[in-house]
């Protein structure tokens, strides 16, 4: 069983994907981390995020980088959003993601284009969403706990900017697949969202 989980920043897709992977004993890939690693590797090499050739070279990052906690920062998310718009970067990372999706037994992947590009034949596609205000509040809570003093307004502006860039890019933009099941988590806490996700997967499997 391949489960594709897509959605915008802080919609809760990562939390849901991890929970589904645990529930169904499937391996999980957070594909956003790959783009975050490319952005980080490029910046570490002194490159320019708008330089497609340099971004392509950064796709050969060392896998040890995936464990770097710095990849979780909002700055790394913004850098990821810029390098991920380059078609050559997306092309360089497609096979790795498809191989993960197609491993025997199945997998859960979360990102922006899993249901549309990486695994268009996924057994279940979830599109997780929440209002920008709710998503910014979540990120703000998360970041405040981690010691950040970034304001709510700044985080909201960053989220809107990243949404815009991810939805407007020409290659593999963030969009709901035609056959995706929508899960709006705006008014759901983590537990309720996970229960709803499992329920959606079960209904889809029964259908
Ligand atoms: O992966 P994505 O950026 O979409 O979001 P996440 O990392 O799963 O969730 C972002 C934050 O929102 C985390 O701190 C979650 O615990 C929280 N969250 C929430 O408060 N309510 C939900 N229904 C889902 C996530
Ligand atoms: O957790 P959050 O949604 O904030 O970020 P993420 O999933 O780690 O993704 C970071 C950035 O990588 C996104 O803003 C997208 O621009 C890009 N990305 C993508 O283009 N395609 C994916 N499958 C996953 C992430």
PDB file of N, CA and C in Angstrom, residues 16-82:
ATOM      1  N   UNK A  16       0.698  13.470  10.423  1.00  0.00           N
ATOM      2  CA  UNK A  16      -0.242  12.462   9.939  1.00  0.00           C
ATOM      3  C   UNK A  16       0.497  11.331   9.212  1.00  0.00           C
ATOM      4  N   UNK A  17       1.469  11.693   8.379  1.00  0.00           N
ATOM      5  CA  UNK A  17       2.222  10.670   7.635  1.00  0.00           C
ATOM      6  C   UNK A  17       2.977   9.750   8.597  1.00  0.00           C
ATOM      7  N   UNK A  18       3.596  10.337   9.607  1.00  0.00           N
ATOM      8  CA  UNK A  18       4.330   9.510  10.595  1.00  0.00           C
ATOM      9  C   UNK A  18       3.380   8.571  11.328  1.00  0.00           C
ATOM     10  N   UNK A  19       2.214   9.105  11.706  1.00  0.00           N
ATOM     11  CA  UNK A  19       1.240   8.283  12.444  1.00  0.00           C
ATOM     12  C   UNK A  19       0.703   7.146  11.571  1.00  0.00           C
ATOM     13  N   UNK A  20       0.448   7.435  10.297  1.00  0.00           N
ATOM     14  CA  UNK A  20      -0.044   6.381   9.390  1.00  0.00           C
ATOM     15  C   UNK A  20       1.026   5.310   9.199  1.00  0.00           C
ATOM     16  N   UNK A  21       2.282   5.745   9.076  1.00  0.00           N
ATOM     17  CA  UNK A  21       3.383   4.797   8.895  1.00  0.00           C
ATOM     18  C   UNK A  21       3.473   3.871  10.113  1.00  0.00           C
ATOM     19  N   UNK A  22       3.317   4.438  11.302  1.00  0.00           N
ATOM     20  CA  UNK A  22       3.369   3.639  12.528  1.00  0.00           C
ATOM     21  C   UNK A  22       2.180   2.674  12.554  1.00  0.00           C
ATOM     22  N   UNK A  23       0.995   3.211  12.254  1.00  0.00           N
ATOM     23  CA  UNK A  23      -0.231   2.409  12.329  1.00  0.00           C
ATOM     24  C   UNK A  23      -0.189   1.213  11.378  1.00  0.00           C
ATOM     25  N   UNK A  24       0.305   1.443  10.160  1.00  0.00           N
ATOM     26  CA  UNK A  24       0.316   0.367   9.157  1.00  0.00           C
ATOM     27  C   UNK A  24       1.682  -0.318   9.036  1.00  0.00           C
ATOM     28  N   UNK A  25       2.606   0.027   9.933  1.00  0.00           N
ATOM     29  CA  UNK A  25       3.962  -0.540   9.916  1.00  0.00           C
ATOM     30  C   UNK A  25       4.611  -0.396   8.539  1.00  0.00           C
ATOM     31  N   UNK A  26       4.542   0.820   8.002  1.00  0.00           N
ATOM     32  CA  UNK A  26       5.142   1.107   6.694  1.00  0.00           C
ATOM     33  C   UNK A  26       6.306   2.077   6.875  1.00  0.00           C
ATOM     34  N   UNK A  27       7.311   2.007   5.996  1.00  0.00           N
ATOM     35  CA  UNK A  27       8.379   2.994   6.057  1.00  0.00           C
ATOM     36  C   UNK A  27       7.860   4.368   5.607  1.00  0.00           C
ATOM     37  N   UNK A  28       8.442   5.431   6.138  1.00  0.00           N
ATOM     38  CA  UNK A  28       7.974   6.793   5.849  1.00  0.00           C
ATOM     39  C   UNK A  28       9.108   7.671   5.321  1.00  0.00           C
ATOM     40  N   UNK A  29       8.812   8.457   4.287  1.00  0.00           N
ATOM     41  CA  UNK A  29       9.791   9.428   3.785  1.00  0.00           C
ATOM     42  C   UNK A  29       9.187  10.828   3.807  1.00  0.00           C
ATOM     43  N   UNK A  30       9.860  11.730   4.532  1.00  0.00           N
ATOM     44  CA  UNK A  30       9.510  13.152   4.551  1.00  0.00           C
ATOM     45  C   UNK A  30      10.273  13.790   3.388  1.00  0.00           C
ATOM     46  N   UNK A  31       9.606  13.947   2.245  1.00  0.00           N
ATOM     47  CA  UNK A  31      10.328  14.389   1.034  1.00  0.00           C
ATOM     48  C   UNK A  31      10.786  15.847   1.135  1.00  0.00           C
ATOM     49  N   UNK A  32      10.135  16.631   1.990  1.00  0.00           N
ATOM     50  CA  UNK A  32      10.560  18.023   2.175  1.00  0.00           C
ATOM     51  C   UNK A  32      11.999  18.108   2.656  1.00  0.00           C
ATOM     52  N   UNK A  33      12.414  17.095   3.425  1.00  0.00           N
ATOM     53  CA  UNK A  33      13.782  17.086   3.951  1.00  0.00           C
ATOM     54  C   UNK A  33      14.804  17.055   2.822  1.00  0.00           C
ATOM     55  N   UNK A  34      14.474  16.373   1.716  1.00  0.00           N
ATOM     56  CA  UNK A  34      15.409  16.284   0.585  1.00  0.00           C
ATOM     57  C   UNK A  34      15.652  17.672   0.002  1.00  0.00           C
ATOM     58  N   UNK A  35      14.549  18.437  -0.181  1.00  0.00           N
ATOM     59  CA  UNK A  35      14.681  19.792  -0.726  1.00  0.00           C
ATOM     60  C   UNK A  35      15.359  20.722   0.277  1.00  0.00           C
ATOM     61  N   UNK A  36      15.077  20.508   1.555  1.00  0.00           N
ATOM     62  CA  UNK A  36      15.749  21.304   2.596  1.00  0.00           C
ATOM     63  C   UNK A  36      17.252  21.041   2.555  1.00  0.00           C
ATOM     64  N   UNK A  37      17.646  19.765   2.355  1.00  0.00           N
ATOM     65  CA  UNK A  37      19.066  19.412   2.310  1.00  0.00           C
ATOM     66  C   UNK A  37      19.754  20.050   1.100  1.00  0.00           C
ATOM     67  N   UNK A  38      19.046  20.090  -0.033  1.00  0.00           N
ATOM     68  CA  UNK A  38      19.622  20.720  -1.233  1.00  0.00           C
ATOM     69  C   UNK A  38      19.882  22.203  -0.954  1.00  0.00           C
ATOM     70  N   UNK A  39      18.890  22.873  -0.375  1.00  0.00           N
ATOM     71  CA  UNK A  39      19.040  24.304  -0.067  1.00  0.00           C
ATOM     72  C   UNK A  39      20.199  24.543   0.882  1.00  0.00           C
ATOM     73  N   UNK A  40      20.278  23.707   1.910  1.00  0.00           N
ATOM     74  CA  UNK A  40      21.340  23.844   2.923  1.00  0.00           C
ATOM     75  C   UNK A  40      22.712  23.592   2.312  1.00  0.00           C
ATOM     76  N   UNK A  41      22.823  22.526   1.480  1.00  0.00           N
ATOM     77  CA  UNK A  41      24.106  22.188   0.854  1.00  0.00           C
ATOM     78  C   UNK A  41      24.555  23.312  -0.077  1.00  0.00           C
ATOM     79  N   UNK A  42      23.583  23.901  -0.767  1.00  0.00           N
ATOM     80  CA  UNK A  42      23.897  24.996  -1.695  1.00  0.00           C
ATOM     81  C   UNK A  42      24.403  26.221  -0.924  1.00  0.00           C
ATOM     82  N   UNK A  43      23.700  26.583   0.149  1.00  0.00           N
ATOM     83  CA  UNK A  43      24.112  27.746   0.941  1.00  0.00           C
ATOM     84  C   UNK A  43      25.482  27.505   1.581  1.00  0.00           C
ATOM     85  N   UNK A  44      25.713  26.256   2.048  1.00  0.00           N
ATOM     86  CA  UNK A  44      26.996  25.931   2.683  1.00  0.00           C
ATOM     87  C   UNK A  44      28.148  26.062   1.680  1.00  0.00           C
ATOM     88  N   UNK A  45      27.840  25.809   0.388  1.00  0.00           N
ATOM     89  CA  UNK A  45      28.877  25.912  -0.650  1.00  0.00           C
ATOM     90  C   UNK A  45      29.012  27.354  -1.153  1.00  0.00           C
ATOM     91  N   UNK A  46      28.245  28.272  -0.536  1.00  0.00           N
ATOM     92  CA  UNK A  46      28.333  29.677  -0.924  1.00  0.00           C
ATOM     93  C   UNK A  46      27.579  29.986  -2.201  1.00  0.00           C
ATOM     94  N   UNK A  47      26.664  29.085  -2.599  1.00  0.00           N
ATOM     95  CA  UNK A  47      25.927  29.276  -3.853  1.00  0.00           C
ATOM     96  C   UNK A  47      24.706  30.169  -3.705  1.00  0.00           C
ATOM     97  N   UNK A  48      24.086  30.443  -4.857  1.00  0.00           N
ATOM     98  CA  UNK A  48      22.924  31.324  -4.929  1.00  0.00           C
ATOM     99  C   UNK A  48      21.699  30.433  -5.164  1.00  0.00           C
ATOM    100  N   UNK A  49      20.652  30.637  -4.357  1.00  0.00           N
ATOM    101  CA  UNK A  49      19.463  29.772  -4.445  1.00  0.00           C
ATOM    102  C   UNK A  49      18.782  29.852  -5.811  1.00  0.00           C
ATOM    103  N   UNK A  50      18.991  30.965  -6.527  1.00  0.00           N
ATOM    104  CA  UNK A  50      18.361  31.132  -7.842  1.00  0.00           C
ATOM    105  C   UNK A  50      19.175  30.510  -8.973  1.00  0.00           C
ATOM    106  N   UNK A  51      20.377  30.015  -8.654  1.00  0.00           N
ATOM    107  CA  UNK A  51      21.273  29.455  -9.671  1.00  0.00           C
ATOM    108  C   UNK A  51      20.951  27.954  -9.854  1.00  0.00           C
ATOM    109  N   UNK A  52      20.261  27.633 -10.946  1.00  0.00           N
ATOM    110  CA  UNK A  52      19.785  26.260 -11.137  1.00  0.00           C
ATOM    111  C   UNK A  52      20.922  25.243 -11.238  1.00  0.00           C
ATOM    112  N   UNK A  53      21.996  25.601 -11.939  1.00  0.00           N
ATOM    113  CA  UNK A  53      23.115  24.656 -12.095  1.00  0.00           C
ATOM    114  C   UNK A  53      23.760  24.362 -10.735  1.00  0.00           C
ATOM    115  N   UNK A  54      23.907  25.396  -9.927  1.00  0.00           N
ATOM    116  CA  UNK A  54      24.502  25.203  -8.592  1.00  0.00           C
ATOM    117  C   UNK A  54      23.561  24.366  -7.721  1.00  0.00           C
ATOM    118  N   UNK A  55      22.249  24.596  -7.860  1.00  0.00           N
ATOM    119  CA  UNK A  55      21.274  23.839  -7.074  1.00  0.00           C
ATOM    120  C   UNK A  55      21.290  22.369  -7.489  1.00  0.00           C
ATOM    121  N   UNK A  56      21.459  22.128  -8.793  1.00  0.00           N
ATOM    122  CA  UNK A  56      21.535  20.743  -9.275  1.00  0.00           C
ATOM    123  C   UNK A  56      22.751  20.045  -8.659  1.00  0.00           C
ATOM    124  N   UNK A  57      23.882  20.758  -8.633  1.00  0.00           N
ATOM    125  CA  UNK A  57      25.100  20.171  -8.042  1.00  0.00           C
ATOM    126  C   UNK A  57      24.865  19.840  -6.569  1.00  0.00           C
ATOM    127  N   UNK A  58      24.080  20.671  -5.885  1.00  0.00           N
ATOM    128  CA  UNK A  58      23.815  20.464  -4.451  1.00  0.00           C
ATOM    129  C   UNK A  58      22.918  19.245  -4.195  1.00  0.00           C
ATOM    130  N   UNK A  59      22.292  18.722  -5.264  1.00  0.00           N
ATOM    131  CA  UNK A  59      21.455  17.517  -5.097  1.00  0.00           C
ATOM    132  C   UNK A  59      22.297  16.296  -4.729  1.00  0.00           C
ATOM    133  N   UNK A  60      23.610  16.390  -4.949  1.00  0.00           N
ATOM    134  CA  UNK A  60      24.502  15.286  -4.583  1.00  0.00           C
ATOM    135  C   UNK A  60      24.948  15.442  -3.127  1.00  0.00           C
ATOM    136  N   UNK A  61      24.065  15.981  -2.270  1.00  0.00           N
ATOM    137  CA  UNK A  61      24.418  16.197  -0.857  1.00  0.00           C
ATOM    138  C   UNK A  61      24.694  14.860  -0.156  1.00  0.00           C
ATOM    139  N   UNK A  62      25.498  14.967   0.904  1.00  0.00           N
ATOM    140  CA  UNK A  62      25.813  13.797   1.724  1.00  0.00           C
ATOM    141  C   UNK A  62      24.577  13.463   2.577  1.00  0.00           C
ATOM    142  N   UNK A  63      24.138  12.210   2.582  1.00  0.00           N
ATOM    143  CA  UNK A  63      22.925  11.825   3.313  1.00  0.00           C
ATOM    144  C   UNK A  63      22.991  12.112   4.813  1.00  0.00           C
ATOM    145  N   UNK A  64      24.199  12.246   5.349  1.00  0.00           N
ATOM    146  CA  UNK A  64      24.340  12.565   6.780  1.00  0.00           C
ATOM    147  C   UNK A  64      23.667  13.906   7.086  1.00  0.00           C
ATOM    148  N   UNK A  65      23.592  14.768   6.064  1.00  0.00           N
ATOM    149  CA  UNK A  65      22.976  16.098   6.225  1.00  0.00           C
ATOM    150  C   UNK A  65      21.500  15.990   6.612  1.00  0.00           C
ATOM    151  N   UNK A  66      20.843  14.891   6.216  1.00  0.00           N
ATOM    152  CA  UNK A  66      19.405  14.739   6.486  1.00  0.00           C
ATOM    153  C   UNK A  66      19.096  14.707   7.982  1.00  0.00           C
ATOM    154  N   UNK A  67      20.118  14.409   8.797  1.00  0.00           N
ATOM    155  CA  UNK A  67      19.906  14.329  10.247  1.00  0.00           C
ATOM    156  C   UNK A  67      20.197  15.667  10.935  1.00  0.00           C
ATOM    157  N   UNK A  68      20.616  16.687  10.164  1.00  0.00           N
ATOM    158  CA  UNK A  68      20.978  17.982  10.758  1.00  0.00           C
ATOM    159  C   UNK A  68      19.722  18.710  11.252  1.00  0.00           C
ATOM    160  N   UNK A  69      19.623  18.999  12.560  1.00  0.00           N
ATOM    161  CA  UNK A  69      18.437  19.687  13.100  1.00  0.00           C
ATOM    162  C   UNK A  69      18.201  21.053  12.443  1.00  0.00           C
ATOM    163  N   UNK A  70      19.256  21.661  11.896  1.00  0.00           N
ATOM    164  CA  UNK A  70      19.112  22.975  11.250  1.00  0.00           C
ATOM    165  C   UNK A  70      18.164  22.907  10.051  1.00  0.00           C
ATOM    166  N   UNK A  71      17.978  21.713   9.486  1.00  0.00           N
ATOM    167  CA  UNK A  71      17.080  21.572   8.328  1.00  0.00           C
ATOM    168  C   UNK A  71      15.638  21.883   8.708  1.00  0.00           C
ATOM    169  N   UNK A  72      15.327  21.814  10.016  1.00  0.00           N
ATOM    170  CA  UNK A  72      13.941  22.021  10.465  1.00  0.00           C
ATOM    171  C   UNK A  72      13.571  23.498  10.563  1.00  0.00           C
ATOM    172  N   UNK A  73      14.553  24.389  10.424  1.00  0.00           N
ATOM    173  CA  UNK A  73      14.264  25.817  10.620  1.00  0.00           C
ATOM    174  C   UNK A  73      13.408  26.387   9.487  1.00  0.00           C
ATOM    175  N   UNK A  74      12.746  27.509   9.774  1.00  0.00           N
ATOM    176  CA  UNK A  74      11.911  28.171   8.769  1.00  0.00           C
ATOM    177  C   UNK A  74      12.798  28.698   7.634  1.00  0.00           C
ATOM    178  N   UNK A  75      14.049  29.105   7.974  1.00  0.00           N
ATOM    179  CA  UNK A  75      14.980  29.583   6.943  1.00  0.00           C
ATOM    180  C   UNK A  75      15.296  28.448   5.963  1.00  0.00           C
ATOM    181  N   UNK A  76      15.479  27.237   6.490  1.00  0.00           N
ATOM    182  CA  UNK A  76      15.759  26.086   5.622  1.00  0.00           C
ATOM    183  C   UNK A  76      14.527  25.765   4.765  1.00  0.00           C
ATOM    184  N   UNK A  77      13.332  25.985   5.331  1.00  0.00           N
ATOM    185  CA  UNK A  77      12.102  25.757   4.570  1.00  0.00           C
ATOM    186  C   UNK A  77      11.990  26.731   3.410  1.00  0.00           C
ATOM    187  N   UNK A  78      12.343  27.982   3.664  1.00  0.00           N
ATOM    188  CA  UNK A  78      12.281  29.010   2.617  1.00  0.00           C
ATOM    189  C   UNK A  78      13.310  28.709   1.521  1.00  0.00           C
ATOM    190  N   UNK A  79      14.514  28.283   1.926  1.00  0.00           N
ATOM    191  CA  UNK A  79      15.560  27.939   0.950  1.00  0.00           C
ATOM    192  C   UNK A  79      15.100  26.737   0.119  1.00  0.00           C
ATOM    193  N   UNK A  80      14.477  25.768   0.785  1.00  0.00           N
ATOM    194  CA  UNK A  80      13.968  24.572   0.088  1.00  0.00           C
ATOM    195  C   UNK A  80      12.939  24.980  -0.951  1.00  0.00           C
ATOM    196  N   UNK A  81      12.068  25.903  -0.568  1.00  0.00           N
ATOM    197  CA  UNK A  81      11.015  26.337  -1.469  1.00  0.00           C
ATOM    198  C   UNK A  81      11.603  26.997  -2.724  1.00  0.00           C
ATOM    199  N   UNK A  82      12.727  27.681  -2.563  1.00  0.00           N
ATOM    200  CA  UNK A  82      13.361  28.312  -3.735  1.00  0.00           C
ATOM    201  C   UNK A  82      14.039  27.279  -4.622  1.00  0.00           C
TER     202      UNK A  82
END
